[in-house]
Tab-separated table of C-alpha atoms in Angstrom:
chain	number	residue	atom	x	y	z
N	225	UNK	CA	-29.860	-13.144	-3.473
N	226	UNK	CA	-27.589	-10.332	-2.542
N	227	UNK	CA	-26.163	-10.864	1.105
N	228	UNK	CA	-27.275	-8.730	3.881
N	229	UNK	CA	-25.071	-5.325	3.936
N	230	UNK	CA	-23.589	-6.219	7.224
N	231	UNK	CA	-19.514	-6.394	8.189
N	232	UNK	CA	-18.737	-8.094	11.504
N	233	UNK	CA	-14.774	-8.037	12.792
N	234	UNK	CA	-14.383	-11.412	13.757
N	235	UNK	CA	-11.357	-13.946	15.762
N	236	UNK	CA	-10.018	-14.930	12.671
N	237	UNK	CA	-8.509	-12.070	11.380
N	238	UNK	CA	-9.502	-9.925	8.373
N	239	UNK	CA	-9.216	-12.818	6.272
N	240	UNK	CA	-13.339	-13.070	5.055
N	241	UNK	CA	-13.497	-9.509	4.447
N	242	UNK	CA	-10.862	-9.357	2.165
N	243	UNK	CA	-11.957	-9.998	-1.215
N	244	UNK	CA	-14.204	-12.348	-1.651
N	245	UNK	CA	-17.229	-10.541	0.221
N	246	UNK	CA	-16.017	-7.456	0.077
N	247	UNK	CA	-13.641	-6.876	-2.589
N	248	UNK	CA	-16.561	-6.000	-4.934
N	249	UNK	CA	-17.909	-2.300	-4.684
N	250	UNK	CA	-21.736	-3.048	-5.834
N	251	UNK	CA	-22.461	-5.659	-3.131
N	252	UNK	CA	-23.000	-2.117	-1.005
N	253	UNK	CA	-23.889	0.080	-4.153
N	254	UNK	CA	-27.205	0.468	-1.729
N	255	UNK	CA	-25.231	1.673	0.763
N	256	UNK	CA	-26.734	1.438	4.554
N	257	UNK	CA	-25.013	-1.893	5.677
N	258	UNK	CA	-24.579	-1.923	8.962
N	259	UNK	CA	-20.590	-2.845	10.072
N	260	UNK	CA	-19.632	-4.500	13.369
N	261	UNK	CA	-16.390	-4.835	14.834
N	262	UNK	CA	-14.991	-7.602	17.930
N	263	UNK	CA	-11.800	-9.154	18.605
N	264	UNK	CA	-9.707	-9.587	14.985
N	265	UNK	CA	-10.401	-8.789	11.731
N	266	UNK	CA	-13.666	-8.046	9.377
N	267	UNK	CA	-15.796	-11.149	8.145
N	268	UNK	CA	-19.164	-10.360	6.873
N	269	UNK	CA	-22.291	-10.864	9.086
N	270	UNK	CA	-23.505	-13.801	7.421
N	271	UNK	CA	-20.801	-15.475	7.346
N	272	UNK	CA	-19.580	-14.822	11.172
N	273	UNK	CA	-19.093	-18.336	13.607
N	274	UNK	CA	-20.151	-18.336	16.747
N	275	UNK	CA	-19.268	-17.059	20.222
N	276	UNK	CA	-17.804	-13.480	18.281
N	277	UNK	CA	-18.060	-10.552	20.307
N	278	UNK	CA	-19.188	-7.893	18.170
N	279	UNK	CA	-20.217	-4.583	18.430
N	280	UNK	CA	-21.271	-1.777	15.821
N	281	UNK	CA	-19.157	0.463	14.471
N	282	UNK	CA	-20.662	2.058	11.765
N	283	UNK	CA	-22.945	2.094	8.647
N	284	UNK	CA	-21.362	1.153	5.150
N	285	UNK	CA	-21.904	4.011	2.528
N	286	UNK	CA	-22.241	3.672	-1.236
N	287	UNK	CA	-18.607	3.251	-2.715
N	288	UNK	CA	-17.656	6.273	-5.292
N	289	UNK	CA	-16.737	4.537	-8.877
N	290	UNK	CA	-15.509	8.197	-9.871
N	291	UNK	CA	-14.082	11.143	-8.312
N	292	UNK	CA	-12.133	10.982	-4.752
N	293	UNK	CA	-12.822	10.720	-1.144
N	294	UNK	CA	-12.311	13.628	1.148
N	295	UNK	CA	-10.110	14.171	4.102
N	296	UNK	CA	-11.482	12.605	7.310
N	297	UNK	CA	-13.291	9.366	5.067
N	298	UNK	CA	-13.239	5.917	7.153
N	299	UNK	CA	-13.192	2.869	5.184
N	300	UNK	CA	-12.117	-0.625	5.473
N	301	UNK	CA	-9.354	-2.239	3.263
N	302	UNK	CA	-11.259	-4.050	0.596
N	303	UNK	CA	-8.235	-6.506	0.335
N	304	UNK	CA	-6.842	-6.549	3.941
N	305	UNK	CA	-9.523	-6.133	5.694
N	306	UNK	CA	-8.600	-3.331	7.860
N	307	UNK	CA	-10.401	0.265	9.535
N	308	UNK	CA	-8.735	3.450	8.502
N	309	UNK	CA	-9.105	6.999	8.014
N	310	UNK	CA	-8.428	8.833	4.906
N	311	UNK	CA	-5.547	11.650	5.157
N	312	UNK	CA	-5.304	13.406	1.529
N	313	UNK	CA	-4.871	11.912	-1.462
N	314	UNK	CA	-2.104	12.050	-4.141
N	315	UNK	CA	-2.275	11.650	-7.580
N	316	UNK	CA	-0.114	8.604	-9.104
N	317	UNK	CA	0.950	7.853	-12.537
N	318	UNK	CA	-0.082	4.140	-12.712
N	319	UNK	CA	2.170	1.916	-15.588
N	320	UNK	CA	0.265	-1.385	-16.375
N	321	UNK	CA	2.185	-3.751	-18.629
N	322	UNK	CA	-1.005	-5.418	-18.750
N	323	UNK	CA	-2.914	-2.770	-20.700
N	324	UNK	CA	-1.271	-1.767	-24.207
N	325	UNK	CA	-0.772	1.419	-25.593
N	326	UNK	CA	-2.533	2.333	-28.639
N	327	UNK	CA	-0.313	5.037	-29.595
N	328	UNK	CA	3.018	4.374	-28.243
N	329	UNK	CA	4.688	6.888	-29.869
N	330	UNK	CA	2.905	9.867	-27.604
N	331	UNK	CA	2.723	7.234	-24.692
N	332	UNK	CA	4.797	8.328	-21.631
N	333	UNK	CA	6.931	5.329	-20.991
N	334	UNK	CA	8.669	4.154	-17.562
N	335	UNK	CA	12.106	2.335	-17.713
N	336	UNK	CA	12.927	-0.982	-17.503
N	337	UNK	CA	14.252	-4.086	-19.514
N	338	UNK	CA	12.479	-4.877	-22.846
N	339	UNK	CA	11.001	-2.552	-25.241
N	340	UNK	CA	7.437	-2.589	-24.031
N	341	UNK	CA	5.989	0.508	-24.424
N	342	UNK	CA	3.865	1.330	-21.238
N	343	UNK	CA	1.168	4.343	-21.151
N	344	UNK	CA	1.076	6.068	-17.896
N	345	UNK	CA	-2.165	6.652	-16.512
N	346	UNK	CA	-3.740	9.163	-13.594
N	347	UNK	CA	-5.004	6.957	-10.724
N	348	UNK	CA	-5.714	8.371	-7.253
N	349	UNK	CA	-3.973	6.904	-3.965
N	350	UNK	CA	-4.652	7.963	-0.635
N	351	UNK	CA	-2.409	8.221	2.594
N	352	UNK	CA	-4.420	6.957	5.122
N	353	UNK	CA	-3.827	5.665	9.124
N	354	UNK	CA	-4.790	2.049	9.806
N	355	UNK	CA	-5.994	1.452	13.267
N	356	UNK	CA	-3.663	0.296	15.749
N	357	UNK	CA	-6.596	-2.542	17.054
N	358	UNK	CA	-6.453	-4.094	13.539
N	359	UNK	CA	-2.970	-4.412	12.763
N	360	UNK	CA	-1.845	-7.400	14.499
N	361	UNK	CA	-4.749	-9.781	12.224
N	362	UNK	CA	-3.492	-8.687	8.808
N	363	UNK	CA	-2.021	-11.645	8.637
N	364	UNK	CA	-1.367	-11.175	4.855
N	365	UNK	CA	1.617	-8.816	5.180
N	366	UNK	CA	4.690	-8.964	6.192
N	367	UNK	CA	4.322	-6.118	8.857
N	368	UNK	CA	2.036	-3.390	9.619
N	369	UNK	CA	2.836	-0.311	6.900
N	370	UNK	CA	5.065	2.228	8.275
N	371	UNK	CA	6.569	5.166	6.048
N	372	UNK	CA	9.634	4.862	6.657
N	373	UNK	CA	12.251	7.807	6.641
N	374	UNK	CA	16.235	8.523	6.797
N	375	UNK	CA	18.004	9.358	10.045
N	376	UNK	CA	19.477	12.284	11.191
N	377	UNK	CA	23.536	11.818	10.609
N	378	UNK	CA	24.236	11.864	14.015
N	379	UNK	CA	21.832	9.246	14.772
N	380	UNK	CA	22.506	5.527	15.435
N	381	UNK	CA	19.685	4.334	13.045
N	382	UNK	CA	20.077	4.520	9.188
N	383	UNK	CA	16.217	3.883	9.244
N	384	UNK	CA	13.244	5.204	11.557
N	385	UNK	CA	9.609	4.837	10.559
N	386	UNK	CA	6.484	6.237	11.234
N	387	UNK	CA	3.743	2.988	11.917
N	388	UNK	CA	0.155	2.764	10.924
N	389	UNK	CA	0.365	5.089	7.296
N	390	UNK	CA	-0.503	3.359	4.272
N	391	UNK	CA	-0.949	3.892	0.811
N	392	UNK	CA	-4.713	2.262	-0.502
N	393	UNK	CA	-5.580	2.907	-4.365
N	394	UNK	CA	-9.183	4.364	-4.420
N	395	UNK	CA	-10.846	1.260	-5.795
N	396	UNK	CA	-9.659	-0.843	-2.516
N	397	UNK	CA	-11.834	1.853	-0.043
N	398	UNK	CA	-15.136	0.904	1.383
N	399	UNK	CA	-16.556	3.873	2.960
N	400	UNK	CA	-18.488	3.685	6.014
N	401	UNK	CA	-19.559	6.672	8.659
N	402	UNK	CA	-19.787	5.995	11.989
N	403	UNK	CA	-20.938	8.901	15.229
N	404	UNK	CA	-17.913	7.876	16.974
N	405	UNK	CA	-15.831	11.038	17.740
N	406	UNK	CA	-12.814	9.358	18.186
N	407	UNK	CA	-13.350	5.693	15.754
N	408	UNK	CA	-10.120	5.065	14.918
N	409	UNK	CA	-7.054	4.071	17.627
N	410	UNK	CA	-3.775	5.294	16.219
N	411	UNK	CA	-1.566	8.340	18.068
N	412	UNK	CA	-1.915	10.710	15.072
N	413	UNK	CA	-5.400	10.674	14.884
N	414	UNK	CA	-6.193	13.756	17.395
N	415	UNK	CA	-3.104	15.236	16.588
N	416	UNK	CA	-4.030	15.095	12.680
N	417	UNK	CA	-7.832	15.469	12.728
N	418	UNK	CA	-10.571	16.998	14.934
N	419	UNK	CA	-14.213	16.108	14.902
N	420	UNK	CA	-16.668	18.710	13.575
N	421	UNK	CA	-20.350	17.357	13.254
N	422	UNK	CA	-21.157	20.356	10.720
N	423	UNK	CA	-18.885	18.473	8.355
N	424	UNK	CA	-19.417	15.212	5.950
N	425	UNK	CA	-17.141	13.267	6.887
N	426	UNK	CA	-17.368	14.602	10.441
N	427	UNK	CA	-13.386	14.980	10.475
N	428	UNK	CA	-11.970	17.698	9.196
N	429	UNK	CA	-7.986	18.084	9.011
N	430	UNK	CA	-5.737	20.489	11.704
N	431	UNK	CA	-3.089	22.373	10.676
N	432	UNK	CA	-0.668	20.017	12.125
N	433	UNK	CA	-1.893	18.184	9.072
N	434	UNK	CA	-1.231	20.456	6.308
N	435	UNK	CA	1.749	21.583	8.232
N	436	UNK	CA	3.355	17.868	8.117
N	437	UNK	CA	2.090	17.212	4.650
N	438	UNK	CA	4.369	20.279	3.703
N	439	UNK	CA	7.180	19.746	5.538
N	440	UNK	CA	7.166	15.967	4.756
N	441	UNK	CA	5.842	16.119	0.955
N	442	UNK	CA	9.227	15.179	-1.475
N	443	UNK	CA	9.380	11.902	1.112
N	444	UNK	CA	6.041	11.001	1.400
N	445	UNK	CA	4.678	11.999	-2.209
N	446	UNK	CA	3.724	8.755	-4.285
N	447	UNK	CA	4.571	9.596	-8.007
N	448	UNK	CA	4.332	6.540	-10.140
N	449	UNK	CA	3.067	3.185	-9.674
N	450	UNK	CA	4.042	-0.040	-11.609
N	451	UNK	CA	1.801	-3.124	-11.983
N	452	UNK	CA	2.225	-6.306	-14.215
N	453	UNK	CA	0.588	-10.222	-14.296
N	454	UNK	CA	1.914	-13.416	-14.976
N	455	UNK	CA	0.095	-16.686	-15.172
N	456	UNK	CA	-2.743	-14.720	-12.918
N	457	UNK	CA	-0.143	-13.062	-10.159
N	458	UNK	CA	-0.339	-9.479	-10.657
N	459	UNK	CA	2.554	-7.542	-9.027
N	460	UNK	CA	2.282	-4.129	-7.766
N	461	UNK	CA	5.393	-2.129	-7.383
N	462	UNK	CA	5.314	1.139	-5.911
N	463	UNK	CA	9.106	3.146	-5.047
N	464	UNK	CA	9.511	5.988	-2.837
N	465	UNK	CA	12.806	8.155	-3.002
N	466	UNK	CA	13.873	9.004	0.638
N	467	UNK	CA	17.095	10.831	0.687
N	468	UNK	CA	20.616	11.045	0.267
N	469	UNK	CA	23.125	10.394	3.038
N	470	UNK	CA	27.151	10.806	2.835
N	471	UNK	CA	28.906	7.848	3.341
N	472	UNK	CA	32.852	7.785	3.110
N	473	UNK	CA	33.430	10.243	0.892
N	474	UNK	CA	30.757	9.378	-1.274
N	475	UNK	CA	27.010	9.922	-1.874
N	476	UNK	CA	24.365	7.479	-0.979
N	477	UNK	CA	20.905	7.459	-2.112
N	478	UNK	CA	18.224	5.265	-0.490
N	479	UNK	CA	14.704	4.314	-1.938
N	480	UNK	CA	12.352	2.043	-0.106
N	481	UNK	CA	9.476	0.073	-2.397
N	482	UNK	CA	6.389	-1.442	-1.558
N	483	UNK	CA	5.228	-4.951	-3.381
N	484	UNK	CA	1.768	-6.458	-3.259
N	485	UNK	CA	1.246	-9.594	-4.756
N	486	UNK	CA	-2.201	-10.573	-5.722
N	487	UNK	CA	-3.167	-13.716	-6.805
N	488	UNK	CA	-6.393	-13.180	-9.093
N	489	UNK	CA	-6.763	-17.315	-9.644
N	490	UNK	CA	-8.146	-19.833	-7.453
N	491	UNK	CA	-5.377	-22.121	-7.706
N	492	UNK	CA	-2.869	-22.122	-4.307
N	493	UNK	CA	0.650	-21.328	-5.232
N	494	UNK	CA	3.563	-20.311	-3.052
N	495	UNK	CA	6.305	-17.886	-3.305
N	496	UNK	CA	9.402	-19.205	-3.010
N	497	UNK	CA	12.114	-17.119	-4.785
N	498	UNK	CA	13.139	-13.954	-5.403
N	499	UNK	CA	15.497	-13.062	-8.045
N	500	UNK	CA	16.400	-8.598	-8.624
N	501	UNK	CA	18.506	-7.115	-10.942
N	502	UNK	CA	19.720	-3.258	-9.518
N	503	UNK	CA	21.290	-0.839	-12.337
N	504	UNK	CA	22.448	2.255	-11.415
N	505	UNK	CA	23.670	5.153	-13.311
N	506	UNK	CA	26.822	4.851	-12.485
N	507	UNK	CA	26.994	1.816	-14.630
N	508	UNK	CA	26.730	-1.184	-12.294
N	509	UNK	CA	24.785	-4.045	-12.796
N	510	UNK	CA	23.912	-5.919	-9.553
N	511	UNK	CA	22.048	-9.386	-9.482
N	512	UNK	CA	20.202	-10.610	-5.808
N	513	UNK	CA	18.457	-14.141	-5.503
N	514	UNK	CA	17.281	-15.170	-2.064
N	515	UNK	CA	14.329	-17.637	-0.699
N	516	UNK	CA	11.172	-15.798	-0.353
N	517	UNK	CA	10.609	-12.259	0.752
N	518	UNK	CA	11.520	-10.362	3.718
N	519	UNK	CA	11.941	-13.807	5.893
N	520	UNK	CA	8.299	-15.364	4.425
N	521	UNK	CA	7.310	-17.645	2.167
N	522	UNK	CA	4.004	-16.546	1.716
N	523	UNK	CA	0.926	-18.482	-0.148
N	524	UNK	CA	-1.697	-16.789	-1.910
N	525	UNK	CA	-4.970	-18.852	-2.155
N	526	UNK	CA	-8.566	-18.047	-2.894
N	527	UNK	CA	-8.996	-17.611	0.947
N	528	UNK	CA	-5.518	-15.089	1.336
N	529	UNK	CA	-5.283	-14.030	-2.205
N	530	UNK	CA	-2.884	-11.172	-1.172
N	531	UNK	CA	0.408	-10.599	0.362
N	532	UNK	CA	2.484	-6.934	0.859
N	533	UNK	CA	5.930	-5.816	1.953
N	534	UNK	CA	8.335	-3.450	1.655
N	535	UNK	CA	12.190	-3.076	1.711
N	536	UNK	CA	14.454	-0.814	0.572
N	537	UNK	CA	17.378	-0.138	-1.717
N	538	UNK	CA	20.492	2.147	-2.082
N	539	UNK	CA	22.801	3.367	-4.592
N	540	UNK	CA	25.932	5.398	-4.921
N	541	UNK	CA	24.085	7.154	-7.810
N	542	UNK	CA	21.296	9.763	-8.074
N	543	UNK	CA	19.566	7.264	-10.249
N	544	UNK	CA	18.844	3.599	-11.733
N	545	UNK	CA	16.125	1.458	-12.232
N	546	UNK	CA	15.237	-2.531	-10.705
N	547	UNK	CA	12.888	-5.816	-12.246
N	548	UNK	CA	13.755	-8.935	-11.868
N	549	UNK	CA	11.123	-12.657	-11.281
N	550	UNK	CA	9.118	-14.283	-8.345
N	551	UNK	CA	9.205	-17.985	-8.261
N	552	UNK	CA	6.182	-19.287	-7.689
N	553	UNK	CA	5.266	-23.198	-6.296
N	554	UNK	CA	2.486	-24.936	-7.586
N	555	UNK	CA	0.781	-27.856	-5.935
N	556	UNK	CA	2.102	-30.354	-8.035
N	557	UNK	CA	5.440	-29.037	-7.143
N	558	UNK	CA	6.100	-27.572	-10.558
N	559	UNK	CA	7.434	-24.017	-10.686
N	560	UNK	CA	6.721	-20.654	-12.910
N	561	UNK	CA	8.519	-17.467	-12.744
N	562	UNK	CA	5.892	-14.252	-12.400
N	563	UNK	CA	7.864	-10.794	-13.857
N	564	UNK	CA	8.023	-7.969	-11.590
N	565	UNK	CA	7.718	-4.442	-13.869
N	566	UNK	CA	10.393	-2.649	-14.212
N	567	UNK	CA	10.760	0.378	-12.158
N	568	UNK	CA	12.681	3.370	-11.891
N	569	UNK	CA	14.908	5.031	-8.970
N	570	UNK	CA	14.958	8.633	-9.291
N	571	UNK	CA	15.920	11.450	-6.916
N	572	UNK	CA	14.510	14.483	-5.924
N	573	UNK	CA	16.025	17.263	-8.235
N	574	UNK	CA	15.202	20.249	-5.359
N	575	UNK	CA	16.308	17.569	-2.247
N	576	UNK	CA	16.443	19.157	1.246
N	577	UNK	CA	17.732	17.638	4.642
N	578	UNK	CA	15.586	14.338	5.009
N	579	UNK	CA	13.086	15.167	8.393
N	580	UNK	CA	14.626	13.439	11.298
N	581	UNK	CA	10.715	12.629	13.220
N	582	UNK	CA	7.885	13.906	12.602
N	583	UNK	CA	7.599	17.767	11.723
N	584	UNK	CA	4.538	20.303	12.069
C-alpha cells in the first residue's frame, strides 16, 4: 500500500526524509500530502516516534518529471531533507561518464585523463535559499552551502561567503505550497521575494533579485556539471570560477567546487582518502593525498546515503583541469578506490572586478 502523503520534521534530523521515503517523485505523483514541520529535520508521518512537536507547514504538490519550476517554488531536498525556496534556475551542461556516447565524434567532450568520450547533456539546476531553521540537522554535509566569493584587495579575507544558497538539480525538488507569507527563515528572503496571492507560487521575485542575479551572474552561473560511479558511489563534481586576484607580481585564479557523494548500494562504506591531481596550463602537475575530506570521514549507508562539501582551488594560470580517487572502507576492512570525473578550470573570458558583498 502506498504510504500516507504526509512529511513530519522530526528530532532526528532530516535523515528519514532523505531518500528512502522521499527520494522517489511518484510516492506524491497524487499530490495533496499534507507536510509538517517540529524541531529537526523531515521524517515522513508514518514513520515519526513519539513525543515530536509538529506543526503543518504545507501541502505536497505533484512533482514535475518535465519542464522547470518557477521563481518563488518551495520544496524540500529530496536527498537532504531540507525547506527551501526556489530563486531562478540555470541551465547546466551535465557530463556522465556513466552514460556512453553513441556518436562520439559530434559529442561535446569535457577534459580530463583518459580518452573517454563524454556527451554533454542540458539538465536544469536551480539556485535556491535553504532555511536557516533546517540547517543545523543536515547532518550529511560538511557545512551549510554558502556561495562563496573573492575579497575586495584591500580586505583581510581572501574568502567571504554568502550562507544558505544552494544549488539542487530539478529531480531532487519536492514541491509543496504552503499560505504562509513569510515560510521560509533566511535574511534574503524579503529582500529577494515578496508575497503576491494573485500569483502561483504566491512569491514573485523583486528587483533586488534580478538586480543581484545581474550584477552577480559570471560568479554565480553554474555551467557544467560532472558525474561518474564506481562500485555503486556516484560522484558529483560541480566547479565554479570566482575570480582572479594579483598576488606578487603574478596572477592568481581561484575556483571553488562542490562534491556530493552518493552511495546508491546498501552496503556501509567509509571514506577515508582523498587523492587529486591539479594541472594547470602553465604546465604543472600537482599531486594532493590527505585523510578524508574537509576534516570528515564521512560514511554513507542506506540510512545517510549522501554526503556534500566544497573547497576550493587556485592557480597561477587562466586555466587547467583536476580528477583524481576516493578511498573507500568496507566493513571487512578491505578498500576500493571510487574515480572522481575529470573536470575542467576555466576562466571567465569577459572577467570584471569580483563583487566584494552582496550587490543590487
Amino acid at each position: 500500500a502506498r504510504p500516507p502523503g504526509r512529511c513530519v520534521r522530526g528530532a532526528r534530523g532530516p535523515g528519514s526524509c532523505r531518500a528512502r521515503h522521499l527520494s522517489s517523485g511518484e510516492r506524491w505523483s497524487a499530490g495533496g500530502g499534507r507536510l509538517r514541520a517540529g524541531r529537526g529535520g523531515a521524517e515522513p508521518a508514518w514513520n515519526r516516534a513519539e513525543g515530536k512537536v509538529l506543526e503543518t507547514v504545507g501541502v505536497f504538490e505533484a512533482p514535475k518529471p518535465q519542464g522547470k519550476y518557477e521563481t518563488g517554488q518551495l520544496f524540500l531536498h529530496s536527498v537532504f531533507g531540507y525547506r527551501g525556496i526556489v530563486l531562478f534556475p540555470w541551465q547546466a551542461r551535465l557530463y556522465d561518464r556513466d552514460v556512453a556516447s553513441p556518436v562520439p565524434e559530434k559529442s561535446e567532450s569535457a577534459a580530463g585523463h583518459g580518452s573517454k568520450e563524454v556527451k554533454g547533456k542540458t539538465h536544469t539546476y536551480y539556485q535556491v535559499l535553504i532555511d536557516a531553521r533546517d540547517c543545523p540537522h543536515i547532518s550529511q554535509r560538511s557545512q551549510t552551502e554558502a556561495v562563496t566569493f573573492l575579497a575586495n584587495h584591500d580586505d583581510s579575507r581572501a574568502l567571504y561567503a554568502i550562507p544558505g544558497l544552494d544549488y539542487v538539480s530539478h529531480e531532487d525538488i519536492l514541491p509543496y505550497s504552503s499560505t504562509d507569507q513569510v515560510p521560509i527563515q533566511h535574511e534574503l528572503f524579503e529582500r529577494f521575494l515578496m508575497y503576491d496571492q494573485t500569483k502561483v507560487p504566491p512569491f514573485v521575485a523583486r528587483d533586488t533579485l534580478c538586480a543581484w542575479q545581474e550584477k552577480n551572474h559570471p560568479w554565480l552561473e553554474l555551467s557544467d556539471v560532472h558525474r561518474e560511479t564506481t562500485e555503486n558511489i556516484r560522484v558529483t563534481v560541480i566547479p565554479f570560477y570566482m575570480g582572479m586576484r594579483e598576488a606578487q607580481n603574478s596572477h592568481v585564479y581561484w575556483w571553488r567546487y562542490c562534491i556530493r557523494l552518493e552511495n546508491l548500494d546498501n552496503e556501509v562504506v567509509q571514506l577515508r582518502e582523498r587523492h587529486w591531481r591539479i594541472f594547470s596550463l602553465s604546465g604543472t602537475l600537482e599531486t594532493v593525498r590527505g585523510r578524508g575530506v574537509v576534516g570528515r570521514e564521512p560514511v554513507l549507508s542506506k540510512e545517510q546515503p549522501a554526503f556534500q562539501y566544497s573547497s576550493h582551488v587556485s592557480l597561477q594560470a587562466s586555466s587547467g583541469h583536476m580528477w583524481g580517487t576516493f578511498r573507500f572502507e568496507r566493513p571487512d576492512g578491505s578498500h576500493f578506490d571510487v574515480r572522481i570525473p575529470p573536470f575542467s578550470l576555466e576562466s571567465n573570458k569577459d572577467e570584471k572586478t569580483p563583487p566584494s558583498g552582496l550587490h543590487w
